[in-house]
């Protein structure tokens, strides 16, 4: 573009999507109303583990407004097992996962029966009439005990609670490295279970067209394309007879990256009744039935020399699968497996992952998906090493991180980081944080024996995101590819439709894709519309997760727009009676070099193409184009997060005094959207550190099953954030962009916990288990004093 036209990429545009959101003109799944609509309610097991002896739904049929009722056995015919798309090893244990239980329930909340009624209240009321008899079976809750000989089994037909063992050894032998190391440290860290809390609950609407056997399924999903394929497999409905639409989706954080039983049940009921059906979860129902995140024990060992030089890292992970393997359950720790070395150089790395079945809600993707767990472990133990060696935590990191001049750099884990500048991000963060002044204040408080201690947390990170390279996913035994599709339609009036295979749920795709297309095509931002989330309108796509949308989907939009310009160039050359080589394209205008009056706008070319009155012989009358991208590498954003906390040693209360983060997400398309993504990520990462935990009793009942019991922070619980950026463009895509959707979550959790431990270390505390509630902090201080 010329200097007279402001580029869209890099501009802080308010989001196009927000006008509908703030005026209530949204199209949520639960808003959908069609003629003859029936409502589903699902009876769920109150027990974590039990044999189903009898289910009698007939009393429910006598309730007012009830149209039908089904047990699991009634719906079993025509419903297959829910899919697991990531069998990470050849010998992985893959139990059947019925959408609705027929013989045994394996977690509290497992569906056992369905009521169909004319309104949702009648359906919910009729559930209490269903008679179910259970024989209790032993719950399986402790990860280590579950692997012991003679342990009760979640799936008795499998003979074990061990789902899989996945090893990774890279570089030199760790045992040999340990022997020559001058310092070794071992620590155990716990990643508690987290419950996603998207603003919009999950919902499903199915409308059947019985005459032709077609079904349209609306779902609050992140993955309409993947969902369509998987539901065709589960239900036997031919894929070409199934249309999936993700309308406005109010957040997901990974919890809507799933093929849920409720979606299959809704299809089965619509097929049985021939009527449209709707199911919308309640909040408490969602806490039981929407998959959980995290859930892991990490045993970490680090080896180093006395000068702080890292030699090697060993990580042994016990990971809670829950009762079943959902879409990518086993693969979540594998996503983080390559990131435990973080930004550091070392010669040896060993990791062992063991998946364990328990009688709890299944786990799966939650914002960051494996990467936050990895960053937490390496950053926590780096701080422990700094304390052991008497080094400043920042100085220890400086001695070991990859220098900016060393990129591209192949890590000990085998990943090739294409670009980065950890020094620049850290220096900027330290300056904004006033690090030296805070350290001086901390020393003074410690010297005075202040009851309110100051702690400083340092968290540096990088992550592999832009989940894409299909060949890498093949090698990791993932069942799908990682490509993404986009197409550009130039309408006769000069307006533009961008069709994308990504499916937004709050990220701002419509705005960013419009900015990318407007820059390439030279059309006004306002003239671009983005079509998404409908497998008929946008038939090709791999959807949204793993911070892949911009890196892969946005790149596809860029390439498709470039193709449109090149197609239009040929037609413009013909219309201007010039050679294509003599045409310049600037700000949406083709002009002949040396003849500025000889010009055609791309909109004029679009109309001439539509009329087809004067096209070159043999040219197809369209300048529309599509493009599929399958990157050769992941993208690697990075950054440095610094947190200062004040911890009251008498009450255990923690207050975040200041929080500074400097992230490098490559080239920024829209700074306003990046800022929003970072703030949201920080909120979720801090929430894990201080507030959130899914708690079960010894019988496997979820006792934090409502918002009254599961603490989600509000804005009042969070500090003022100071955010900034450095910009090291990615080399793996023409836009130079990297992912940002999960960065804040990945870095913030260790920053906060490290700060708390740092505040209490002079008192003998070296760990506080997450979430670091006042009670746990107080208890840690008391135990250290003894």
CSV table of N, CA, C and O in Angstrom, one decimal, residues 624-720:
chain,number,residue,atom,x,y,z
A,624,UNK,N,-12.4,-15.4,-8.1
A,624,UNK,CA,-12.4,-16.0,-6.8
A,624,UNK,C,-11.2,-17.0,-6.6
A,624,UNK,O,-10.8,-17.6,-7.6
A,625,UNK,N,-10.8,-17.3,-5.4
A,625,UNK,CA,-9.7,-18.2,-5.2
A,625,UNK,C,-9.8,-18.8,-3.8
A,625,UNK,O,-10.4,-18.3,-2.9
A,626,UNK,N,-9.2,-20.0,-3.7
A,626,UNK,CA,-9.1,-20.6,-2.4
A,626,UNK,C,-7.6,-21.1,-2.2
A,626,UNK,O,-6.8,-21.2,-3.1
A,627,UNK,N,-7.3,-21.3,-0.9
A,627,UNK,CA,-6.0,-21.8,-0.6
A,627,UNK,C,-6.0,-22.6,0.7
A,627,UNK,O,-6.7,-22.4,1.6
A,628,UNK,N,-5.2,-23.7,0.6
A,628,UNK,CA,-5.0,-24.5,1.8
A,628,UNK,C,-3.6,-24.4,2.3
A,628,UNK,O,-2.7,-24.5,1.5
A,629,UNK,N,-3.4,-24.2,3.6
A,629,UNK,CA,-2.1,-24.1,4.2
A,629,UNK,C,-1.8,-25.3,5.1
A,629,UNK,O,-2.6,-25.6,5.9
A,630,UNK,N,-0.6,-25.8,5.0
A,630,UNK,CA,-0.1,-26.8,5.9
A,630,UNK,C,1.3,-26.5,6.3
A,630,UNK,O,2.2,-26.8,5.6
A,631,UNK,N,1.5,-25.7,7.3
A,631,UNK,CA,2.8,-25.2,7.6
A,631,UNK,C,3.8,-26.3,7.9
A,631,UNK,O,3.5,-27.4,8.2
A,632,UNK,N,5.1,-25.9,7.7
A,632,UNK,CA,6.2,-26.9,7.9
A,632,UNK,C,6.6,-26.9,9.4
A,632,UNK,O,7.3,-27.8,9.8
A,633,UNK,N,6.2,-25.9,10.2
A,633,UNK,CA,6.6,-25.8,11.6
A,633,UNK,C,5.6,-25.2,12.4
A,633,UNK,O,4.6,-24.6,11.9
A,634,UNK,N,5.7,-25.4,13.7
A,634,UNK,CA,4.8,-24.7,14.6
A,634,UNK,C,5.3,-23.2,14.7
A,634,UNK,O,6.3,-22.8,14.1
A,635,UNK,N,4.6,-22.4,15.4
A,635,UNK,CA,5.1,-21.0,15.8
A,635,UNK,C,5.4,-21.0,17.2
A,635,UNK,O,4.9,-21.8,18.0
A,636,UNK,N,6.3,-20.1,17.6
A,636,UNK,CA,6.9,-20.1,18.9
A,636,UNK,C,6.9,-18.7,19.5
A,636,UNK,O,7.9,-18.0,19.6
A,637,UNK,N,5.7,-18.2,20.0
A,637,UNK,CA,5.7,-17.0,20.8
A,637,UNK,C,6.5,-17.2,22.1
A,637,UNK,O,6.7,-18.3,22.5
A,638,UNK,N,6.9,-16.1,22.7
A,638,UNK,CA,7.6,-16.2,23.9
A,638,UNK,C,7.4,-14.9,24.7
A,638,UNK,O,6.8,-14.0,24.3
A,639,UNK,N,7.9,-14.9,26.0
A,639,UNK,CA,7.8,-13.7,26.8
A,639,UNK,C,8.3,-13.9,28.1
A,639,UNK,O,8.8,-15.0,28.5
A,640,UNK,N,8.3,-12.8,28.9
A,640,UNK,CA,8.7,-12.8,30.3
A,640,UNK,C,7.6,-12.1,31.1
A,640,UNK,O,7.2,-11.0,30.8
A,641,UNK,N,7.2,-12.8,32.2
A,641,UNK,CA,6.2,-12.3,33.1
A,641,UNK,C,6.8,-12.2,34.5
A,641,UNK,O,7.5,-13.1,34.9
A,642,UNK,N,6.5,-11.1,35.1
A,642,UNK,CA,7.0,-10.8,36.4
A,642,UNK,C,5.9,-10.4,37.4
A,642,UNK,O,5.0,-9.6,37.0
A,643,UNK,N,5.9,-11.0,38.5
A,643,UNK,CA,4.8,-10.8,39.5
A,643,UNK,C,5.3,-10.5,40.9
A,643,UNK,O,6.3,-11.2,41.3
A,644,UNK,N,4.8,-9.5,41.5
A,644,UNK,CA,5.1,-9.1,42.9
A,644,UNK,C,3.9,-9.4,43.7
A,644,UNK,O,2.8,-8.9,43.4
A,645,UNK,N,4.1,-10.1,44.8
A,645,UNK,CA,3.0,-10.4,45.7
A,645,UNK,C,3.3,-10.0,47.1
A,645,UNK,O,4.5,-10.0,47.5
A,646,UNK,N,2.3,-9.6,47.9
A,646,UNK,CA,2.5,-9.4,49.3
A,646,UNK,C,1.7,-10.6,50.0
A,646,UNK,O,0.5,-10.7,49.8
A,647,UNK,N,2.4,-11.3,50.9
A,647,UNK,CA,1.8,-12.4,51.6
A,647,UNK,C,1.8,-12.2,53.1
A,647,UNK,O,2.9,-11.9,53.7
A,648,UNK,N,0.6,-12.2,53.6
A,648,UNK,CA,0.5,-12.0,55.1
A,648,UNK,C,0.7,-13.3,55.8
A,648,UNK,O,-0.1,-14.2,55.6
A,649,UNK,N,1.8,-13.4,56.5
A,649,UNK,CA,2.2,-14.7,57.1
A,649,UNK,C,1.3,-15.1,58.2
A,649,UNK,O,1.3,-16.3,58.7
A,650,UNK,N,0.5,-14.1,58.8
A,650,UNK,CA,-0.4,-14.4,59.9
A,650,UNK,C,-1.7,-14.9,59.4
A,650,UNK,O,-2.4,-15.6,60.2
A,651,UNK,N,-2.2,-14.5,58.2
A,651,UNK,CA,-3.5,-14.9,57.7
A,651,UNK,C,-3.4,-15.8,56.5
A,651,UNK,O,-4.4,-16.5,56.1
A,652,UNK,N,-2.3,-15.8,55.8
A,652,UNK,CA,-2.1,-16.6,54.5
A,652,UNK,C,-2.6,-15.8,53.3
A,652,UNK,O,-2.6,-16.3,52.2
A,653,UNK,N,-3.2,-14.6,53.5
A,653,UNK,CA,-3.7,-13.9,52.4
A,653,UNK,C,-2.6,-13.4,51.5
A,653,UNK,O,-1.6,-12.9,51.9
A,654,UNK,N,-2.9,-13.6,50.2
A,654,UNK,CA,-2.0,-13.1,49.1
A,654,UNK,C,-2.6,-12.0,48.3
A,654,UNK,O,-3.7,-12.2,47.9
A,655,UNK,N,-1.8,-11.0,48.1
A,655,UNK,CA,-2.3,-9.9,47.3
A,655,UNK,C,-1.3,-9.6,46.2
A,655,UNK,O,-0.1,-9.5,46.5
A,656,UNK,N,-1.7,-9.6,44.9
A,656,UNK,CA,-0.8,-9.3,43.8
A,656,UNK,C,-0.7,-7.8,43.8
A,656,UNK,O,-1.6,-7.1,43.5
A,657,UNK,N,0.6,-7.4,44.0
A,657,UNK,CA,0.8,-6.0,44.1
A,657,UNK,C,1.1,-5.4,42.7
A,657,UNK,O,0.6,-4.3,42.4
A,658,UNK,N,1.8,-6.1,41.9
A,658,UNK,CA,2.1,-5.6,40.5
A,658,UNK,C,2.3,-6.8,39.6
A,658,UNK,O,2.8,-7.9,40.0
A,659,UNK,N,1.9,-6.7,38.3
A,659,UNK,CA,2.1,-7.7,37.4
A,659,UNK,C,2.5,-7.1,36.0
A,659,UNK,O,1.8,-6.2,35.5
A,660,UNK,N,3.7,-7.5,35.5
A,660,UNK,CA,4.2,-7.0,34.3
A,660,UNK,C,4.4,-8.2,33.3
A,660,UNK,O,5.0,-9.2,33.7
A,661,UNK,N,4.0,-8.1,32.1
A,661,UNK,CA,4.4,-9.1,31.1
A,661,UNK,C,4.8,-8.4,29.8
A,661,UNK,O,4.1,-7.4,29.4
A,662,UNK,N,5.8,-9.0,29.2
A,662,UNK,CA,6.2,-8.5,27.9
A,662,UNK,C,6.2,-9.8,27.0
A,662,UNK,O,7.0,-10.7,27.2
A,663,UNK,N,5.3,-9.8,26.1
A,663,UNK,CA,5.2,-11.0,25.2
A,663,UNK,C,5.6,-10.7,23.8
A,663,UNK,O,5.6,-9.5,23.3
A,664,UNK,N,6.1,-11.7,23.1
A,664,UNK,CA,6.5,-11.5,21.7
A,664,UNK,C,5.7,-12.5,20.9
A,664,UNK,O,5.9,-13.7,20.9
A,665,UNK,N,4.7,-12.0,20.2
A,665,UNK,CA,3.8,-12.9,19.4
A,665,UNK,C,4.0,-12.6,17.9
A,665,UNK,O,3.1,-12.8,17.1
A,666,UNK,N,5.2,-12.2,17.6
A,666,UNK,CA,5.5,-12.0,16.2
A,666,UNK,C,4.8,-10.7,15.7
A,666,UNK,O,4.5,-9.8,16.5
A,667,UNK,N,4.5,-10.6,14.4
A,667,UNK,CA,3.9,-9.4,13.9
A,667,UNK,C,2.4,-9.4,14.4
A,667,UNK,O,1.7,-10.4,14.4
A,668,UNK,N,2.0,-8.2,14.8
A,668,UNK,CA,0.7,-8.1,15.4
A,668,UNK,C,-0.3,-7.5,14.3
A,668,UNK,O,-0.1,-6.5,13.7
A,669,UNK,N,-1.4,-8.3,14.1
A,669,UNK,CA,-2.4,-7.8,13.2
A,669,UNK,C,-3.3,-6.7,13.8
A,669,UNK,O,-3.6,-5.7,13.2
A,670,UNK,N,-3.7,-7.0,15.1
A,670,UNK,CA,-4.6,-6.0,15.7
A,670,UNK,C,-4.2,-5.9,17.2
A,670,UNK,O,-4.5,-6.8,18.0
A,671,UNK,N,-3.5,-4.8,17.6
A,671,UNK,CA,-3.0,-4.7,18.9
A,671,UNK,C,-4.1,-4.8,20.0
A,671,UNK,O,-3.9,-5.3,21.1
A,672,UNK,N,-5.3,-4.2,19.7
A,672,UNK,CA,-6.4,-4.2,20.6
A,672,UNK,C,-6.8,-5.7,21.0
A,672,UNK,O,-7.1,-6.0,22.1
A,673,UNK,N,-6.9,-6.5,19.9
A,673,UNK,CA,-7.3,-7.9,20.1
A,673,UNK,C,-6.2,-8.7,20.9
A,673,UNK,O,-6.5,-9.5,21.8
A,674,UNK,N,-4.9,-8.4,20.5
A,674,UNK,CA,-3.8,-9.1,21.2
A,674,UNK,C,-3.9,-8.7,22.7
A,674,UNK,O,-3.7,-9.6,23.6
A,675,UNK,N,-4.1,-7.4,23.0
A,675,UNK,CA,-4.2,-7.0,24.4
A,675,UNK,C,-5.3,-7.8,25.1
A,675,UNK,O,-5.1,-8.2,26.3
A,676,UNK,N,-6.5,-7.9,24.5
A,676,UNK,CA,-7.6,-8.6,25.1
A,676,UNK,C,-7.3,-10.1,25.3
A,676,UNK,O,-7.6,-10.6,26.4
A,677,UNK,N,-6.6,-10.7,24.4
A,677,UNK,CA,-6.2,-12.1,24.6
A,677,UNK,C,-5.3,-12.3,25.7
A,677,UNK,O,-5.4,-13.2,26.5
A,678,UNK,N,-4.3,-11.4,25.8
A,678,UNK,CA,-3.3,-11.5,26.9
A,678,UNK,C,-4.0,-11.3,28.3
A,678,UNK,O,-3.8,-12.1,29.2
A,679,UNK,N,-4.9,-10.3,28.4
A,679,UNK,CA,-5.6,-10.1,29.6
A,679,UNK,C,-6.4,-11.3,30.0
A,679,UNK,O,-6.4,-11.7,31.2
A,680,UNK,N,-7.1,-11.8,29.1
A,680,UNK,CA,-7.9,-13.0,29.4
A,680,UNK,C,-7.1,-14.2,29.8
A,680,UNK,O,-7.4,-14.9,30.7
A,681,UNK,N,-6.0,-14.4,29.1
A,681,UNK,CA,-5.1,-15.5,29.5
A,681,UNK,C,-4.5,-15.3,30.9
A,681,UNK,O,-4.4,-16.2,31.7
A,682,UNK,N,-4.1,-14.1,31.2
A,682,UNK,CA,-3.6,-13.8,32.6
A,682,UNK,C,-4.6,-14.1,33.6
A,682,UNK,O,-4.3,-14.7,34.7
A,683,UNK,N,-5.9,-13.8,33.4
A,683,UNK,CA,-6.9,-14.0,34.3
A,683,UNK,C,-7.1,-15.5,34.6
A,683,UNK,O,-7.2,-16.0,35.8
A,684,UNK,N,-7.0,-16.3,33.6
A,684,UNK,CA,-7.2,-17.8,33.7
A,684,UNK,C,-5.9,-18.4,34.4
A,684,UNK,O,-6.0,-19.3,35.2
A,685,UNK,N,-4.7,-17.9,34.0
A,685,UNK,CA,-3.5,-18.5,34.7
A,685,UNK,C,-3.5,-18.1,36.1
A,685,UNK,O,-3.1,-18.9,37.0
A,686,UNK,N,-3.8,-16.9,36.5
A,686,UNK,CA,-3.8,-16.4,37.9
A,686,UNK,C,-4.9,-17.2,38.7
A,686,UNK,O,-4.7,-17.6,39.8
A,687,UNK,N,-6.0,-17.5,38.0
A,687,UNK,CA,-7.1,-18.2,38.6
A,687,UNK,C,-6.6,-19.6,39.0
A,687,UNK,O,-7.0,-20.1,40.1
A,688,UNK,N,-5.8,-20.3,38.2
A,688,UNK,CA,-5.3,-21.6,38.6
A,688,UNK,C,-4.3,-21.4,39.8
A,688,UNK,O,-4.3,-22.3,40.7
A,689,UNK,N,-3.5,-20.4,39.8
A,689,UNK,CA,-2.6,-20.2,40.9
A,689,UNK,C,-3.2,-20.0,42.2
A,689,UNK,O,-2.8,-20.5,43.3
A,690,UNK,N,-4.3,-19.2,42.2
A,690,UNK,CA,-4.9,-18.7,43.5
A,690,UNK,C,-6.3,-19.2,43.8
A,690,UNK,O,-6.7,-19.2,45.0
A,691,UNK,N,-7.1,-19.6,42.8
A,691,UNK,CA,-8.5,-19.7,43.1
A,691,UNK,C,-9.1,-21.1,42.8
A,691,UNK,O,-9.9,-21.6,43.6
A,692,UNK,N,-8.9,-21.6,41.6
A,692,UNK,CA,-9.7,-22.7,41.1
A,692,UNK,C,-9.2,-24.1,41.4
A,692,UNK,O,-8.0,-24.3,41.3
A,693,UNK,N,-10.2,-25.0,41.7
A,693,UNK,CA,-9.8,-26.4,41.8
A,693,UNK,C,-11.1,-27.2,41.8
A,693,UNK,O,-12.1,-26.9,42.6
A,694,UNK,N,-11.1,-28.3,41.0
A,694,UNK,CA,-12.2,-29.2,41.1
A,694,UNK,C,-11.9,-30.2,42.2
A,694,UNK,O,-10.9,-30.9,42.2
A,695,UNK,N,-12.8,-30.2,43.2
A,695,UNK,CA,-12.5,-31.0,44.4
A,695,UNK,C,-13.5,-32.2,44.5
A,695,UNK,O,-14.7,-32.0,44.3
A,696,UNK,N,-13.0,-33.4,44.7
A,696,UNK,CA,-13.9,-34.6,44.9
A,696,UNK,C,-13.7,-35.1,46.3
A,696,UNK,O,-12.7,-35.0,46.9
A,697,UNK,N,-14.8,-35.7,46.8
A,697,UNK,CA,-14.7,-36.4,48.1
A,697,UNK,C,-14.2,-37.8,47.9
A,697,UNK,O,-13.9,-38.2,46.7
A,698,UNK,N,-14.1,-38.6,48.9
A,698,UNK,CA,-13.5,-39.9,48.8
A,698,UNK,C,-14.4,-40.9,48.2
A,698,UNK,O,-14.0,-42.1,47.9
A,699,UNK,N,-15.6,-40.5,47.8
A,699,UNK,CA,-16.5,-41.4,47.1
A,699,UNK,C,-16.6,-41.0,45.6
A,699,UNK,O,-17.3,-41.6,44.8
A,700,UNK,N,-15.8,-40.0,45.2
A,700,UNK,CA,-15.8,-39.5,43.8
A,700,UNK,C,-16.9,-38.6,43.5
A,700,UNK,O,-17.2,-38.3,42.3
A,701,UNK,N,-17.5,-37.9,44.5
A,701,UNK,CA,-18.5,-36.9,44.2
A,701,UNK,C,-17.8,-35.6,44.1
A,701,UNK,O,-17.0,-35.2,44.9
A,702,UNK,N,-18.2,-34.8,43.1
A,702,UNK,CA,-17.7,-33.5,42.8
A,702,UNK,C,-18.3,-32.5,43.9
A,702,UNK,O,-19.5,-32.2,43.8
A,703,UNK,N,-17.5,-32.1,44.8
A,703,UNK,CA,-18.1,-31.2,45.9
A,703,UNK,C,-17.9,-29.7,45.5
A,703,UNK,O,-18.4,-28.9,46.2
A,704,UNK,N,-17.2,-29.4,44.4
A,704,UNK,CA,-17.1,-28.1,43.9
A,704,UNK,C,-17.9,-28.0,42.6
A,704,UNK,O,-17.4,-27.5,41.6
A,705,UNK,N,-19.2,-28.4,42.7
A,705,UNK,CA,-19.9,-28.6,41.5
A,705,UNK,C,-20.8,-27.4,41.1
A,705,UNK,O,-21.7,-27.5,40.2
A,706,UNK,N,-20.7,-26.3,41.8
A,706,UNK,CA,-21.5,-25.1,41.4
A,706,UNK,C,-20.6,-23.9,41.5
A,706,UNK,O,-19.5,-23.9,42.1
A,707,UNK,N,-21.0,-22.7,41.0
A,707,UNK,CA,-20.3,-21.5,41.2
A,707,UNK,C,-20.2,-21.0,42.6
A,707,UNK,O,-19.4,-20.2,43.0
A,708,UNK,N,-21.1,-21.6,43.5
A,708,UNK,CA,-21.0,-21.3,44.9
A,708,UNK,C,-19.8,-22.0,45.6
A,708,UNK,O,-19.3,-21.5,46.6
A,709,UNK,N,-19.3,-23.0,44.9
A,709,UNK,CA,-18.3,-23.9,45.5
A,709,UNK,C,-17.0,-23.8,44.7
A,709,UNK,O,-15.9,-24.1,45.3
A,710,UNK,N,-17.1,-23.5,43.5
A,710,UNK,CA,-15.9,-23.4,42.6
A,710,UNK,C,-15.5,-22.0,42.4
A,710,UNK,O,-16.3,-21.2,41.8
A,711,UNK,N,-14.4,-21.5,42.9
A,711,UNK,CA,-14.1,-20.1,42.9
A,711,UNK,C,-13.5,-19.6,41.6
A,711,UNK,O,-12.4,-19.9,41.3
A,712,UNK,N,-14.3,-18.8,40.9
A,712,UNK,CA,-13.9,-18.1,39.7
A,712,UNK,C,-13.6,-16.7,40.0
A,712,UNK,O,-14.5,-16.0,40.5
A,713,UNK,N,-12.5,-16.1,39.7
A,713,UNK,CA,-12.2,-14.7,40.1
A,713,UNK,C,-13.0,-13.8,39.3
A,713,UNK,O,-13.3,-14.0,38.1
A,714,UNK,N,-13.3,-12.7,39.9
A,714,UNK,CA,-14.0,-11.5,39.2
A,714,UNK,C,-12.9,-10.5,38.9
A,714,UNK,O,-11.7,-10.6,39.4
A,715,UNK,N,-13.3,-9.4,38.3
A,715,UNK,CA,-12.3,-8.4,38.0
A,715,UNK,C,-11.8,-7.8,39.3
A,715,UNK,O,-10.6,-7.4,39.3
A,716,UNK,N,-12.6,-7.8,40.3
A,716,UNK,CA,-12.1,-7.2,41.6
A,716,UNK,C,-11.0,-8.0,42.2
A,716,UNK,O,-10.3,-7.5,43.1
A,717,UNK,N,-10.9,-9.3,41.8
A,717,UNK,CA,-9.9,-10.2,42.4
A,717,UNK,C,-8.6,-10.1,41.7
A,717,UNK,O,-7.6,-10.7,42.1
A,718,UNK,N,-8.5,-9.4,40.6
A,718,UNK,CA,-7.3,-9.4,39.7
A,718,UNK,C,-6.7,-8.0,39.8
A,718,UNK,O,-7.3,-7.0,40.0
A,719,UNK,N,-5.3,-8.0,39.6
A,719,UNK,CA,-4.6,-6.7,39.7
A,719,UNK,C,-4.7,-5.9,38.4
A,719,UNK,O,-5.2,-6.4,37.4
A,720,UNK,N,-4.1,-4.7,38.4
A,720,UNK,CA,-3.9,-4.0,37.2
A,720,UNK,C,-2.7,-4.6,36.4
A,720,UNK,O,-1.7,-4.9,37.0
